PDB file of N, CA, C and O in Angstrom:
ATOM      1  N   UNK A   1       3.444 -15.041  10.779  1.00  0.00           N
ATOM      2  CA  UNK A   1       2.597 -14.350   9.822  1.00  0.00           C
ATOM      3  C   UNK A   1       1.204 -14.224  10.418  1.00  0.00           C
ATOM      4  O   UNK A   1       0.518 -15.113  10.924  1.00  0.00           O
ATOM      5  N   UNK A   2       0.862 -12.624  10.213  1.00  0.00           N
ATOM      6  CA  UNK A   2      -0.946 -12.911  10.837  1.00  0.00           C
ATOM      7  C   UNK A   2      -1.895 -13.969   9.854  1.00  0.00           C
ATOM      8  O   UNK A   2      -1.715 -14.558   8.788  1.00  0.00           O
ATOM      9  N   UNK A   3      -2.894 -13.862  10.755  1.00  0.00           N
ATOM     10  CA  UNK A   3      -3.971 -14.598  10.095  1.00  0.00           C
ATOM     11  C   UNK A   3      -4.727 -14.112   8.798  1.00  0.00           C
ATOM     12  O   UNK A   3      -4.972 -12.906   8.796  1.00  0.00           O
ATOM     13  N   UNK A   4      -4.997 -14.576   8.082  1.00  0.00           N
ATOM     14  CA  UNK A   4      -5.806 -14.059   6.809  1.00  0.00           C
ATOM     15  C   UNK A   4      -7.160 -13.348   7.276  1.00  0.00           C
ATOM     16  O   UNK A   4      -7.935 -13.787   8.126  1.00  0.00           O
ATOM     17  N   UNK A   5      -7.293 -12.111   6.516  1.00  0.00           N
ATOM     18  CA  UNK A   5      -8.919 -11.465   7.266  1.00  0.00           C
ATOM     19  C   UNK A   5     -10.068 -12.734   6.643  1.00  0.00           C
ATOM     20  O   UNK A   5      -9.955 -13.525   5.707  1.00  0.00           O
ATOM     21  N   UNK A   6     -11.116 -12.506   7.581  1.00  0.00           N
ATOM     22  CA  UNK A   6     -12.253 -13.823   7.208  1.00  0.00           C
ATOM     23  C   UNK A   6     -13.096 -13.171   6.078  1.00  0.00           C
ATOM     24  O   UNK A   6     -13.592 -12.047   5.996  1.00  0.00           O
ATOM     25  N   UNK A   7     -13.103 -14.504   5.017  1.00  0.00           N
ATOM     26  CA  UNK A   7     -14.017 -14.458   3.850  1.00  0.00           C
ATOM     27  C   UNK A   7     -15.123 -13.728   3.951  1.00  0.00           C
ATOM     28  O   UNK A   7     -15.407 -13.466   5.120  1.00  0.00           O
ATOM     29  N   UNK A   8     -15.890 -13.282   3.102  1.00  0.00           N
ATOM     30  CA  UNK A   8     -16.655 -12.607   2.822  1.00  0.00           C
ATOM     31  C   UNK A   8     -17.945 -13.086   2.295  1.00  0.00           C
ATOM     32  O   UNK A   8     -19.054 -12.732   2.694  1.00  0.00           O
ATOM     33  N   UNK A   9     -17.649 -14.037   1.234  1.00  0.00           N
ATOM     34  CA  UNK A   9     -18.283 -15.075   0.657  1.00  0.00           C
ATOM     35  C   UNK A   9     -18.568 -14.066  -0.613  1.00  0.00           C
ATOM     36  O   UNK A   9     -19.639 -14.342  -1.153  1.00  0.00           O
ATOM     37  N   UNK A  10     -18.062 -13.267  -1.055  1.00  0.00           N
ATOM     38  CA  UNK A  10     -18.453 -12.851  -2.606  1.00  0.00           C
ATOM     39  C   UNK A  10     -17.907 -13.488  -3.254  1.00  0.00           C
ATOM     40  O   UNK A  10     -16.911 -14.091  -2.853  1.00  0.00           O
ATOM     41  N   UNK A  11     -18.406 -13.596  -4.614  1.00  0.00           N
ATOM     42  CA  UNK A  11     -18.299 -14.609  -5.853  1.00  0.00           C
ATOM     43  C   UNK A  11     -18.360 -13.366  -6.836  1.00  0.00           C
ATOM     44  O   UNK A  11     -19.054 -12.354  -6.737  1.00  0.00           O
ATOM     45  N   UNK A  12     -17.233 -13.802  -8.036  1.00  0.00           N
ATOM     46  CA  UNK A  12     -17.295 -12.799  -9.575  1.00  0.00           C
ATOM     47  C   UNK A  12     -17.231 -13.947 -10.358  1.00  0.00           C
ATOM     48  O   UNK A  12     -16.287 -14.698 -10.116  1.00  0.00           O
ATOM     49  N   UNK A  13     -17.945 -14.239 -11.170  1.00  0.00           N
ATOM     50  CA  UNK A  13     -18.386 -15.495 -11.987  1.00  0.00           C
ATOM     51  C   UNK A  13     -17.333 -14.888 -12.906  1.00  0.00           C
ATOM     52  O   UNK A  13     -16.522 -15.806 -13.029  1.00  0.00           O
ATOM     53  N   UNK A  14     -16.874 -13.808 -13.652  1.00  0.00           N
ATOM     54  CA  UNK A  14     -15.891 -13.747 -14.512  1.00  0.00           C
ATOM     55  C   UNK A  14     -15.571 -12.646 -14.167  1.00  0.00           C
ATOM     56  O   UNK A  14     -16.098 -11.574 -14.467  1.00  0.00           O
ATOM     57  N   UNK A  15     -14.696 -12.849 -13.524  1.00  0.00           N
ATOM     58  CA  UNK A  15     -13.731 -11.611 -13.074  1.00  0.00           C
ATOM     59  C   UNK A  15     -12.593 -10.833 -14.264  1.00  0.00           C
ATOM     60  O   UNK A  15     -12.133  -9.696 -14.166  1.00  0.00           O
ATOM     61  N   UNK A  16     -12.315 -11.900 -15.440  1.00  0.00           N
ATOM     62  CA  UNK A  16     -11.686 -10.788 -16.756  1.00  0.00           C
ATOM     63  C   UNK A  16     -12.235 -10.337 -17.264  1.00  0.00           C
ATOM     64  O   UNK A  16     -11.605  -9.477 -17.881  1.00  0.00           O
ATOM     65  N   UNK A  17     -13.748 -10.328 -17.588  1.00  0.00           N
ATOM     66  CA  UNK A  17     -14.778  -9.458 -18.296  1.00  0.00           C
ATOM     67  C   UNK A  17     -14.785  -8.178 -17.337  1.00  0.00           C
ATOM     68  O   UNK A  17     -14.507  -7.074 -17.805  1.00  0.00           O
ATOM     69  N   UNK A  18     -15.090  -8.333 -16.068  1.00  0.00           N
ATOM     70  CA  UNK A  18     -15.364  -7.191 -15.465  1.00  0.00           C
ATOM     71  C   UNK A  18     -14.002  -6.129 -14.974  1.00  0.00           C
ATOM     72  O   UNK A  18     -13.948  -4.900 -15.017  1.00  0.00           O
ATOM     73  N   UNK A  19     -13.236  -6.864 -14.628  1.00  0.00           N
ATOM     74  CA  UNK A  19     -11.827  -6.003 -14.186  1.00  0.00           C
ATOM     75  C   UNK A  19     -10.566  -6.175 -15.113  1.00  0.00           C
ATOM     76  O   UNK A  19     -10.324  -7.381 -15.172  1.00  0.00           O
ATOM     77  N   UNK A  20      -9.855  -5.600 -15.704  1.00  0.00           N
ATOM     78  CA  UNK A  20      -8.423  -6.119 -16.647  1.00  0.00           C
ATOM     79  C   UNK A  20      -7.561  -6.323 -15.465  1.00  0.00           C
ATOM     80  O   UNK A  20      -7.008  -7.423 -15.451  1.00  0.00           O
ATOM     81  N   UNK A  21      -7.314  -5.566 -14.502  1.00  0.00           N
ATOM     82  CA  UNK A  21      -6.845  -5.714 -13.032  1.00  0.00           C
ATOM     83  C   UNK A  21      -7.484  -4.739 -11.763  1.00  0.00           C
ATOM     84  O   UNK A  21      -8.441  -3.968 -11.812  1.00  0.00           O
ATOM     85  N   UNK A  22      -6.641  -5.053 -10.685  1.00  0.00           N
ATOM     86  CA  UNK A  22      -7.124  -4.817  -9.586  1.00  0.00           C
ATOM     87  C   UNK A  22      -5.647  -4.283  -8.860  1.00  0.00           C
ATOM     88  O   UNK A  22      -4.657  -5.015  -8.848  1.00  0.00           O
ATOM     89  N   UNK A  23      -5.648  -2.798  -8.211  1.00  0.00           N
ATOM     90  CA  UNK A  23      -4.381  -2.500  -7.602  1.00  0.00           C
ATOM     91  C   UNK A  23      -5.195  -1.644  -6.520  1.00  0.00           C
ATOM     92  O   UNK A  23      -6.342  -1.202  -6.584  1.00  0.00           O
ATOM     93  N   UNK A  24      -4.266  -1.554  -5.538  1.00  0.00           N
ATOM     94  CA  UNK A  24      -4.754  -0.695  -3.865  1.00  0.00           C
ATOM     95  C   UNK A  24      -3.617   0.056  -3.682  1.00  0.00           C
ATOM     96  O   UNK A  24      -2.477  -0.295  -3.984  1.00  0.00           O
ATOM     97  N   UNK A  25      -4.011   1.290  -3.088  1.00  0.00           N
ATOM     98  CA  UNK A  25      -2.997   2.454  -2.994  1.00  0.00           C
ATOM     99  C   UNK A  25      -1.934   2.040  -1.654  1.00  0.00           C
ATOM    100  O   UNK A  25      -0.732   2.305  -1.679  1.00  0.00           O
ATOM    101  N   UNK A  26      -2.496   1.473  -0.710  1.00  0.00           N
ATOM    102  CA  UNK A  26      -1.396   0.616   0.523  1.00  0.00           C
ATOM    103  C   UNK A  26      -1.323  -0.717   0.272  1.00  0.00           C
ATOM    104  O   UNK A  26      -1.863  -1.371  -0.620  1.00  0.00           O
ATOM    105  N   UNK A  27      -0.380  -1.151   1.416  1.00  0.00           N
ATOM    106  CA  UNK A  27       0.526  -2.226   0.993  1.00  0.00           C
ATOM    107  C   UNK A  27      -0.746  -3.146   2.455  1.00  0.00           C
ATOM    108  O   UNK A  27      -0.210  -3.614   3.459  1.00  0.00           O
ATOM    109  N   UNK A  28      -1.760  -3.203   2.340  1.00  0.00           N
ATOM    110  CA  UNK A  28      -2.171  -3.488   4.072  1.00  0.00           C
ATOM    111  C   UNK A  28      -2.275  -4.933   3.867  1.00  0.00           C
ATOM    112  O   UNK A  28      -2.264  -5.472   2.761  1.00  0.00           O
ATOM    113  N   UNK A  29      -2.404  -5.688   5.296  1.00  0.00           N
ATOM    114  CA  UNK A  29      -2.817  -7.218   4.866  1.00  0.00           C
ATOM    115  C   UNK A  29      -3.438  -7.941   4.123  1.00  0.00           C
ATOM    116  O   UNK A  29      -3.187  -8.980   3.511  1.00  0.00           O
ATOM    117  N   UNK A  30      -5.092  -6.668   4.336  1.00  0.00           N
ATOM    118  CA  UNK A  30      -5.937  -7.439   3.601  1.00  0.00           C
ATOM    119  C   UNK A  30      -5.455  -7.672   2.054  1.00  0.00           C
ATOM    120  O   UNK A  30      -5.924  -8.577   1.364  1.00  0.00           O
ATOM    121  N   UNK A  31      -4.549  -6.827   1.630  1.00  0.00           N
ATOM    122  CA  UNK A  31      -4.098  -7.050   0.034  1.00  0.00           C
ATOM    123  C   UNK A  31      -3.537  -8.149  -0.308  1.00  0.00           C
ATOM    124  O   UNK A  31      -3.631  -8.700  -1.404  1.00  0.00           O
ATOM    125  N   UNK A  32      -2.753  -8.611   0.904  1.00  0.00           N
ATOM    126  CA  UNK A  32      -1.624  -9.822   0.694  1.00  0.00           C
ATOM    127  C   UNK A  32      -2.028 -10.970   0.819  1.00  0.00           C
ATOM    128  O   UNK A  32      -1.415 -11.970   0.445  1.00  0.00           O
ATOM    129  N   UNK A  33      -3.573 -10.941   1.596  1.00  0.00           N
ATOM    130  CA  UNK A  33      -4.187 -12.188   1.706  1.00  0.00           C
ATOM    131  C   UNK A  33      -5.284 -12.317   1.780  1.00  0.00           C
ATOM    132  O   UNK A  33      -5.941 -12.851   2.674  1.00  0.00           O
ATOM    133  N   UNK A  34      -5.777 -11.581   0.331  1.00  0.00           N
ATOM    134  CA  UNK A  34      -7.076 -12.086  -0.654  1.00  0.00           C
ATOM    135  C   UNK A  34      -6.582 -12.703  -1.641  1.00  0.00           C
ATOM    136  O   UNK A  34      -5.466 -12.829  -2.145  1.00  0.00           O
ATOM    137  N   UNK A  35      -8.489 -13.376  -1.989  1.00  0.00           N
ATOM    138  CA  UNK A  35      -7.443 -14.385  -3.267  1.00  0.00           C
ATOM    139  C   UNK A  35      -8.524 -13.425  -4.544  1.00  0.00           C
ATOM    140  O   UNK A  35      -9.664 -12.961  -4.524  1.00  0.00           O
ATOM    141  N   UNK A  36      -7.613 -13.472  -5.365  1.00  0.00           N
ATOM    142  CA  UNK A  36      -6.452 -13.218  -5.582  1.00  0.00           C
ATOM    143  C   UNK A  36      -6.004 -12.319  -4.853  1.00  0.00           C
ATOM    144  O   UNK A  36      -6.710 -11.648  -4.099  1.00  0.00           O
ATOM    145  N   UNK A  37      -4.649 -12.180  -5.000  1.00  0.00           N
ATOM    146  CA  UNK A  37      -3.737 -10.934  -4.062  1.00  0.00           C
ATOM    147  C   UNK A  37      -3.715  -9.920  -4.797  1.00  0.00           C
ATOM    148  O   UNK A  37      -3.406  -9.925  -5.989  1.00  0.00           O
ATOM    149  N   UNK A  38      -3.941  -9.263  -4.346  1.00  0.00           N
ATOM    150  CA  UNK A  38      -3.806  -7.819  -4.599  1.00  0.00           C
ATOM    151  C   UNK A  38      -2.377  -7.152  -5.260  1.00  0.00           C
ATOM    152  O   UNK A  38      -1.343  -7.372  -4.629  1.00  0.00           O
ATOM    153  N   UNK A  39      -2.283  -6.292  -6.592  1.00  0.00           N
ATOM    154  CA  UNK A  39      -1.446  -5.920  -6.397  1.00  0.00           C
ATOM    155  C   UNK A  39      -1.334  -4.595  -5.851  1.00  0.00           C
ATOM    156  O   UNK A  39      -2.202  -3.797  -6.205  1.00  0.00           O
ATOM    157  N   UNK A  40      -0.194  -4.091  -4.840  1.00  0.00           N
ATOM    158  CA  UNK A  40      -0.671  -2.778  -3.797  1.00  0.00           C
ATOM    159  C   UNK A  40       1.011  -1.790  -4.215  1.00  0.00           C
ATOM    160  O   UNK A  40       2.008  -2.103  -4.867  1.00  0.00           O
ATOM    161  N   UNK A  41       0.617  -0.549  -3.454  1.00  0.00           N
ATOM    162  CA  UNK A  41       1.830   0.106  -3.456  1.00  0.00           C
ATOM    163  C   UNK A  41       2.687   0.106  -2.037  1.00  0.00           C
ATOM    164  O   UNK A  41       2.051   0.455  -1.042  1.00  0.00           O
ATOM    165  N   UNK A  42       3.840  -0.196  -1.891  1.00  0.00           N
ATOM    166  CA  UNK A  42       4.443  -0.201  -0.075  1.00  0.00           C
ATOM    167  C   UNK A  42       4.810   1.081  -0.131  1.00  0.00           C
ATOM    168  O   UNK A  42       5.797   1.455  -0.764  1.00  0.00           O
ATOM    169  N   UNK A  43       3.847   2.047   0.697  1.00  0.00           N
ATOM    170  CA  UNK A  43       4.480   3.401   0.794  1.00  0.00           C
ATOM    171  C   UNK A  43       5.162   3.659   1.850  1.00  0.00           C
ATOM    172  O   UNK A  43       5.320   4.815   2.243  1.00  0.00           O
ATOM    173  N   UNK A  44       5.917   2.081   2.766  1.00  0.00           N
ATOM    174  CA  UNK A  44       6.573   2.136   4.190  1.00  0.00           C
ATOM    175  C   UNK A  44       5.929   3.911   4.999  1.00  0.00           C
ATOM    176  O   UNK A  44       6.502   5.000   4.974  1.00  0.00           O
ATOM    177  N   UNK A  45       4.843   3.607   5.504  1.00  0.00           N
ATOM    178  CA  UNK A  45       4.642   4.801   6.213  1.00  0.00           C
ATOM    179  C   UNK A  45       5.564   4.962   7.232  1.00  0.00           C
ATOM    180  O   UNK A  45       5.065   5.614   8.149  1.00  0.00           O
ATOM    181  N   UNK A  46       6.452   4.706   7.395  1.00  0.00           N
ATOM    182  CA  UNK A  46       7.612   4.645   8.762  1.00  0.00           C
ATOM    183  C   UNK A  46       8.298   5.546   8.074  1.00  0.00           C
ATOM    184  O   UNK A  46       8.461   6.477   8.862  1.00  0.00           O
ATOM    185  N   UNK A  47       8.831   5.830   6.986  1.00  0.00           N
ATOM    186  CA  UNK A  47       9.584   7.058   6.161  1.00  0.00           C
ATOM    187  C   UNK A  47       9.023   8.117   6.213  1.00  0.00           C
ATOM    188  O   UNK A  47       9.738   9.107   6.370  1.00  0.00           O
ATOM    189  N   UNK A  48       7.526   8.302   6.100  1.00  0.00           N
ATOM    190  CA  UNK A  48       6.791   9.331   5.935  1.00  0.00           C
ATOM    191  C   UNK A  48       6.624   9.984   7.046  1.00  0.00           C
ATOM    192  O   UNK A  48       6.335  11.173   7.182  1.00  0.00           O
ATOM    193  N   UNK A  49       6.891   8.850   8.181  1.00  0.00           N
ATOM    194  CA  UNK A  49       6.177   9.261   9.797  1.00  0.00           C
ATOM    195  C   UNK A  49       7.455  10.041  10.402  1.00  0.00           C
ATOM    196  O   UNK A  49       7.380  10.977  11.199  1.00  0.00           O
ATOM    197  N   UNK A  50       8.865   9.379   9.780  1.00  0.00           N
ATOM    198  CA  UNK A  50       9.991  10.192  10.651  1.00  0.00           C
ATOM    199  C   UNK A  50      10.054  11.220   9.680  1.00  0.00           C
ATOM    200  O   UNK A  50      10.143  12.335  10.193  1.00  0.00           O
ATOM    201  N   UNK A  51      10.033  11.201   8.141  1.00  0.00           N
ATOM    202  CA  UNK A  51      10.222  12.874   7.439  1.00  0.00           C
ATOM    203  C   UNK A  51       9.307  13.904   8.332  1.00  0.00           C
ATOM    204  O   UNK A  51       9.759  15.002   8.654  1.00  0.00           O
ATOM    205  N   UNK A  52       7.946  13.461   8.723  1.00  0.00           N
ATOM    206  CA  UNK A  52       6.700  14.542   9.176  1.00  0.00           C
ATOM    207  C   UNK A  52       7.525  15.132  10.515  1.00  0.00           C
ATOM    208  O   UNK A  52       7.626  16.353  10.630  1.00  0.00           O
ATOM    209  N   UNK A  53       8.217  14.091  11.702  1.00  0.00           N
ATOM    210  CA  UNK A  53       8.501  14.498  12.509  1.00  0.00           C
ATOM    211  C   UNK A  53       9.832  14.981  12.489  1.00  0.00           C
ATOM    212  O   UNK A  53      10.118  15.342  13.631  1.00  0.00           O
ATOM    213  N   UNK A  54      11.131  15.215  11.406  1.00  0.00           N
ATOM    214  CA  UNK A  54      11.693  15.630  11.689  1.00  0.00           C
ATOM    215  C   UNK A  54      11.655  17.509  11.005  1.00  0.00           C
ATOM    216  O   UNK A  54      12.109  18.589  11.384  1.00  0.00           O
ATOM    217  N   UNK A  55      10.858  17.021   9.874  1.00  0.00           N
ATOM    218  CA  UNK A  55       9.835  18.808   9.619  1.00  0.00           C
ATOM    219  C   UNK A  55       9.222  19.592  10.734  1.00  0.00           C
ATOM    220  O   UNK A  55       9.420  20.797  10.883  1.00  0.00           O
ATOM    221  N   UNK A  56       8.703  19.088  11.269  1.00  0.00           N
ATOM    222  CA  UNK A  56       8.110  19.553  12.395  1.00  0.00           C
ATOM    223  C   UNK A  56       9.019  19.784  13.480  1.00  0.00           C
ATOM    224  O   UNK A  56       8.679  20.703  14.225  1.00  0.00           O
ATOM    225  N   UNK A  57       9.993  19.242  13.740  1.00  0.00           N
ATOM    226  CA  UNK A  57      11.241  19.854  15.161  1.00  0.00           C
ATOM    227  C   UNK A  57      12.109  20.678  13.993  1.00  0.00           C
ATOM    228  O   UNK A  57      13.217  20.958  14.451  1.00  0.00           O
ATOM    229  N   UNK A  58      11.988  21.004  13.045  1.00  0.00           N
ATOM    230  CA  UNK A  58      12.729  21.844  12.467  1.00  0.00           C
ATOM    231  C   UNK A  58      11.963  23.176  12.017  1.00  0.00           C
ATOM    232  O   UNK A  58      12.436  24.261  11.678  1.00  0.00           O
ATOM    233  N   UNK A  59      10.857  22.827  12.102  1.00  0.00           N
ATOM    234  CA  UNK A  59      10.074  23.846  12.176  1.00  0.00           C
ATOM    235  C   UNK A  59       9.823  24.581  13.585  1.00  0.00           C
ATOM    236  O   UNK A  59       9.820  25.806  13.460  1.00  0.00           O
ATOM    237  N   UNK A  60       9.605  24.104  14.944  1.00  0.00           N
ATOM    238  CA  UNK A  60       9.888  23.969  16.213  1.00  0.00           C
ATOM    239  C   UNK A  60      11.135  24.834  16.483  1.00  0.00           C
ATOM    240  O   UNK A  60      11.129  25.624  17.427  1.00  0.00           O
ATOM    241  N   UNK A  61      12.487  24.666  15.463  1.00  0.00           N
ATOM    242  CA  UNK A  61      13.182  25.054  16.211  1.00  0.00           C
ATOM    243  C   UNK A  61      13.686  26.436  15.259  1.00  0.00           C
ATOM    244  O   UNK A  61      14.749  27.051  15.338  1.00  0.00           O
ATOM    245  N   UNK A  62      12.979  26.578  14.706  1.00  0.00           N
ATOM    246  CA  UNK A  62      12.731  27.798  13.622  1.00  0.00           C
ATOM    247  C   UNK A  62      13.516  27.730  12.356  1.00  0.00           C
ATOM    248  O   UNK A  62      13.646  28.769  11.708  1.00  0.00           O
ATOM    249  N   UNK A  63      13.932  26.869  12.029  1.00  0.00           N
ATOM    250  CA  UNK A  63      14.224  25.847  10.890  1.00  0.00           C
ATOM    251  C   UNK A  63      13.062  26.164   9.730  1.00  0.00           C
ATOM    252  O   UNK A  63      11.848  26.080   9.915  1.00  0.00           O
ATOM    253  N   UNK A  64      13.929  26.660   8.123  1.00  0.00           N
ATOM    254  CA  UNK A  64      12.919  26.602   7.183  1.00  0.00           C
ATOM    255  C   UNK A  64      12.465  25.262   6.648  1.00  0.00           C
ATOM    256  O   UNK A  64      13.027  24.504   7.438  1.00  0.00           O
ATOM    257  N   UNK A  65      12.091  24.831   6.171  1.00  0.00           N
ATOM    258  CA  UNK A  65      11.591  23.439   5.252  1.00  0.00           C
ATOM    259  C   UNK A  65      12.954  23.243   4.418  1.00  0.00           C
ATOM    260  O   UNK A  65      13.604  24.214   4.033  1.00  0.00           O
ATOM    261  N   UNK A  66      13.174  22.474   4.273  1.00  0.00           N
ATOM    262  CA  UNK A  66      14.646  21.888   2.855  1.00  0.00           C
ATOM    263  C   UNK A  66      14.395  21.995   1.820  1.00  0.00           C
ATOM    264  O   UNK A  66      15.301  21.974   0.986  1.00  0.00           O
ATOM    265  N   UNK A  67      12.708  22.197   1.338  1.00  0.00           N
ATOM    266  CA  UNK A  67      12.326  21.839   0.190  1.00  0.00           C
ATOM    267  C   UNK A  67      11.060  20.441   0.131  1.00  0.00           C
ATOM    268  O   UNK A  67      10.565  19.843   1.087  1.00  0.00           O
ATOM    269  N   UNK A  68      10.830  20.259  -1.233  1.00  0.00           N
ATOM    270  CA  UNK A  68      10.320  19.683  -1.297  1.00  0.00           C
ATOM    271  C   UNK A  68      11.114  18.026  -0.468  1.00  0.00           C
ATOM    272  O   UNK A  68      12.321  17.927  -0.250  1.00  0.00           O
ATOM    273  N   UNK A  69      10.084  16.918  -0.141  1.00  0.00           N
ATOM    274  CA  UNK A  69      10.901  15.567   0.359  1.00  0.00           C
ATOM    275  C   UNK A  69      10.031  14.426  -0.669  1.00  0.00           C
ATOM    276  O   UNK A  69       8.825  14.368  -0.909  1.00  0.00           O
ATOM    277  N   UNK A  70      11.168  13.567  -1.154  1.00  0.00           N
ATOM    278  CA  UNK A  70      10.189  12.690  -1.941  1.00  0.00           C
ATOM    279  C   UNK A  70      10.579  11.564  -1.279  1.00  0.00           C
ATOM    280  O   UNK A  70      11.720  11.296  -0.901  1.00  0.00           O
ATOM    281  N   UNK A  71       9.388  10.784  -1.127  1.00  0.00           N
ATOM    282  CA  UNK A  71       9.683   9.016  -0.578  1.00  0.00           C
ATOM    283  C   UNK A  71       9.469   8.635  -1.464  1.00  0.00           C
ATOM    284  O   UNK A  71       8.915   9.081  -2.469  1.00  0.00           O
ATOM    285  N   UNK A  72      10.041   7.415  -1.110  1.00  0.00           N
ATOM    286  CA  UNK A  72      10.164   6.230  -1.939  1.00  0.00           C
ATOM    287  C   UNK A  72       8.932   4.874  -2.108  1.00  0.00           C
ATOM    288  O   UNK A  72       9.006   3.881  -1.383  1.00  0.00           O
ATOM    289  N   UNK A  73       8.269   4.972  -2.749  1.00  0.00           N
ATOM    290  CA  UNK A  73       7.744   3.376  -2.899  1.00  0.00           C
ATOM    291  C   UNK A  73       7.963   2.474  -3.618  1.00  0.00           C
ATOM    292  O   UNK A  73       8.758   2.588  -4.551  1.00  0.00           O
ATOM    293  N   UNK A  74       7.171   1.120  -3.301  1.00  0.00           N
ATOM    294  CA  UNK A  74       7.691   0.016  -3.264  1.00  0.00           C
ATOM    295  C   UNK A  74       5.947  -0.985  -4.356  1.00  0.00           C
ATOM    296  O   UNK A  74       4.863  -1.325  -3.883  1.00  0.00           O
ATOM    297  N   UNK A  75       6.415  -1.105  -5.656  1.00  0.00           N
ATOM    298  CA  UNK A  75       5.033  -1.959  -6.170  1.00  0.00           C
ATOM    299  C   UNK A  75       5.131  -3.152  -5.464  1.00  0.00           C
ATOM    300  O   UNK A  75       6.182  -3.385  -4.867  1.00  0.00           O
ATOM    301  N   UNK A  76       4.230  -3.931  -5.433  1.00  0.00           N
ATOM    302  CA  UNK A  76       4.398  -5.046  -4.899  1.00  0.00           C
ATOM    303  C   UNK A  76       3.310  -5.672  -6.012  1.00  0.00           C
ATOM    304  O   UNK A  76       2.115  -5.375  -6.013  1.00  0.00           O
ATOM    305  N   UNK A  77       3.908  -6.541  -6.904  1.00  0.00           N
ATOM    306  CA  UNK A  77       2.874  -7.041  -7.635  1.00  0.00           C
ATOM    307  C   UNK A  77       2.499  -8.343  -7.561  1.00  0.00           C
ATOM    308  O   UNK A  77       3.289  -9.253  -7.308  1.00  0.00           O
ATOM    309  N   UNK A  78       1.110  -8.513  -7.807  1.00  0.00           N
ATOM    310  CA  UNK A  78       0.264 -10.068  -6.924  1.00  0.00           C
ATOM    311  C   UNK A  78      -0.287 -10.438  -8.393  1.00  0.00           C
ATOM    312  O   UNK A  78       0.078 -10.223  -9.549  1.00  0.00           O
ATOM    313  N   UNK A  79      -1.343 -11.098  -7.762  1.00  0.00           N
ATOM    314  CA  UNK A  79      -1.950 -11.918  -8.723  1.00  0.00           C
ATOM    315  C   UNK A  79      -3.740 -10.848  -9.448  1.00  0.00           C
ATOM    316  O   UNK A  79      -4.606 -11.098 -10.286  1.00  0.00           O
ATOM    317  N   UNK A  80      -3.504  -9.896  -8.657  1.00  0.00           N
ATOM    318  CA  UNK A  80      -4.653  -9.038  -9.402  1.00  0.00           C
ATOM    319  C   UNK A  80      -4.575  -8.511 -10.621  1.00  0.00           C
ATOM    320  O   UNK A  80      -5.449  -8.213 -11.436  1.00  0.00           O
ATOM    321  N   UNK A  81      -3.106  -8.412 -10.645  1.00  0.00           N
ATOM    322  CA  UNK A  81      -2.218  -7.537 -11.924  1.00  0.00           C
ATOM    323  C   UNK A  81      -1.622  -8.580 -12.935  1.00  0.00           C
ATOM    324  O   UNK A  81      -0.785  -8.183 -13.746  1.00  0.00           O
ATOM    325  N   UNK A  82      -2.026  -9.942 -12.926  1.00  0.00           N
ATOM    326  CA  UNK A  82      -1.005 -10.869 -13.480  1.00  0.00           C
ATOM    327  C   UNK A  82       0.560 -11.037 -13.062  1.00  0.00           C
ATOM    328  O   UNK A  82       1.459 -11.570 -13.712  1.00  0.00           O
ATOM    329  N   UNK A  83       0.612 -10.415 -11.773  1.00  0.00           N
ATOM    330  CA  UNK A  83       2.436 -10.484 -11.333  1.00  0.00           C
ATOM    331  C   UNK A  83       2.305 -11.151 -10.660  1.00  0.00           C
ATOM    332  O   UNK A  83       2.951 -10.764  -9.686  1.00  0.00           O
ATOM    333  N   UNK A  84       1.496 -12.719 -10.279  1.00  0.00           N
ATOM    334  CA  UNK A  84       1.880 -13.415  -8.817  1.00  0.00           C
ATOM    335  C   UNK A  84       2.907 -13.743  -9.065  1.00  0.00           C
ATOM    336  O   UNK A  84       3.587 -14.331  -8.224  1.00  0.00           O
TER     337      UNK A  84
END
């Protein structure tokens, strides 16, 4: 497992007054190992990266589009959201 990114040293003296929760649009480290954790979305960019490239050699090879492509994500819920 990598290392945790280094503290920051911010302080929220009451963090339920100010936020009801806390969510991030990627799934990145820093989400998984702040405290609290983050809850994030896993949009596995590895799905997105082979749909782009196989659009593109199909476009290349004069290939129309299929249509729309939907991926899939993944919530991952932590302790920002009350899901640790």
């Amino acid at each position: 497992m990598p290392a945790p990114p280094p503290q920051v040293g911010l302080q929220v003296e009451h963090p339920a007054t100010t936020f009801e929760a806390v969510q991030a649009g990627s799934d990145a480290q820093q989400t998984r190992h702040s405290v609290p954790a983050i809850t994030a979305l896993d949009l596995a960019p590895e799905n997105s990266g082979k749909a782009a490239v196989e659009l593109l050699i199909a476009r290349l090879n004069g290939e129309t589009a299929p249509g729309p492509i939907i991926l899939s994500a993944k919530l991952r819920g932590r302790a920002s959201t009350g899901d640790a």
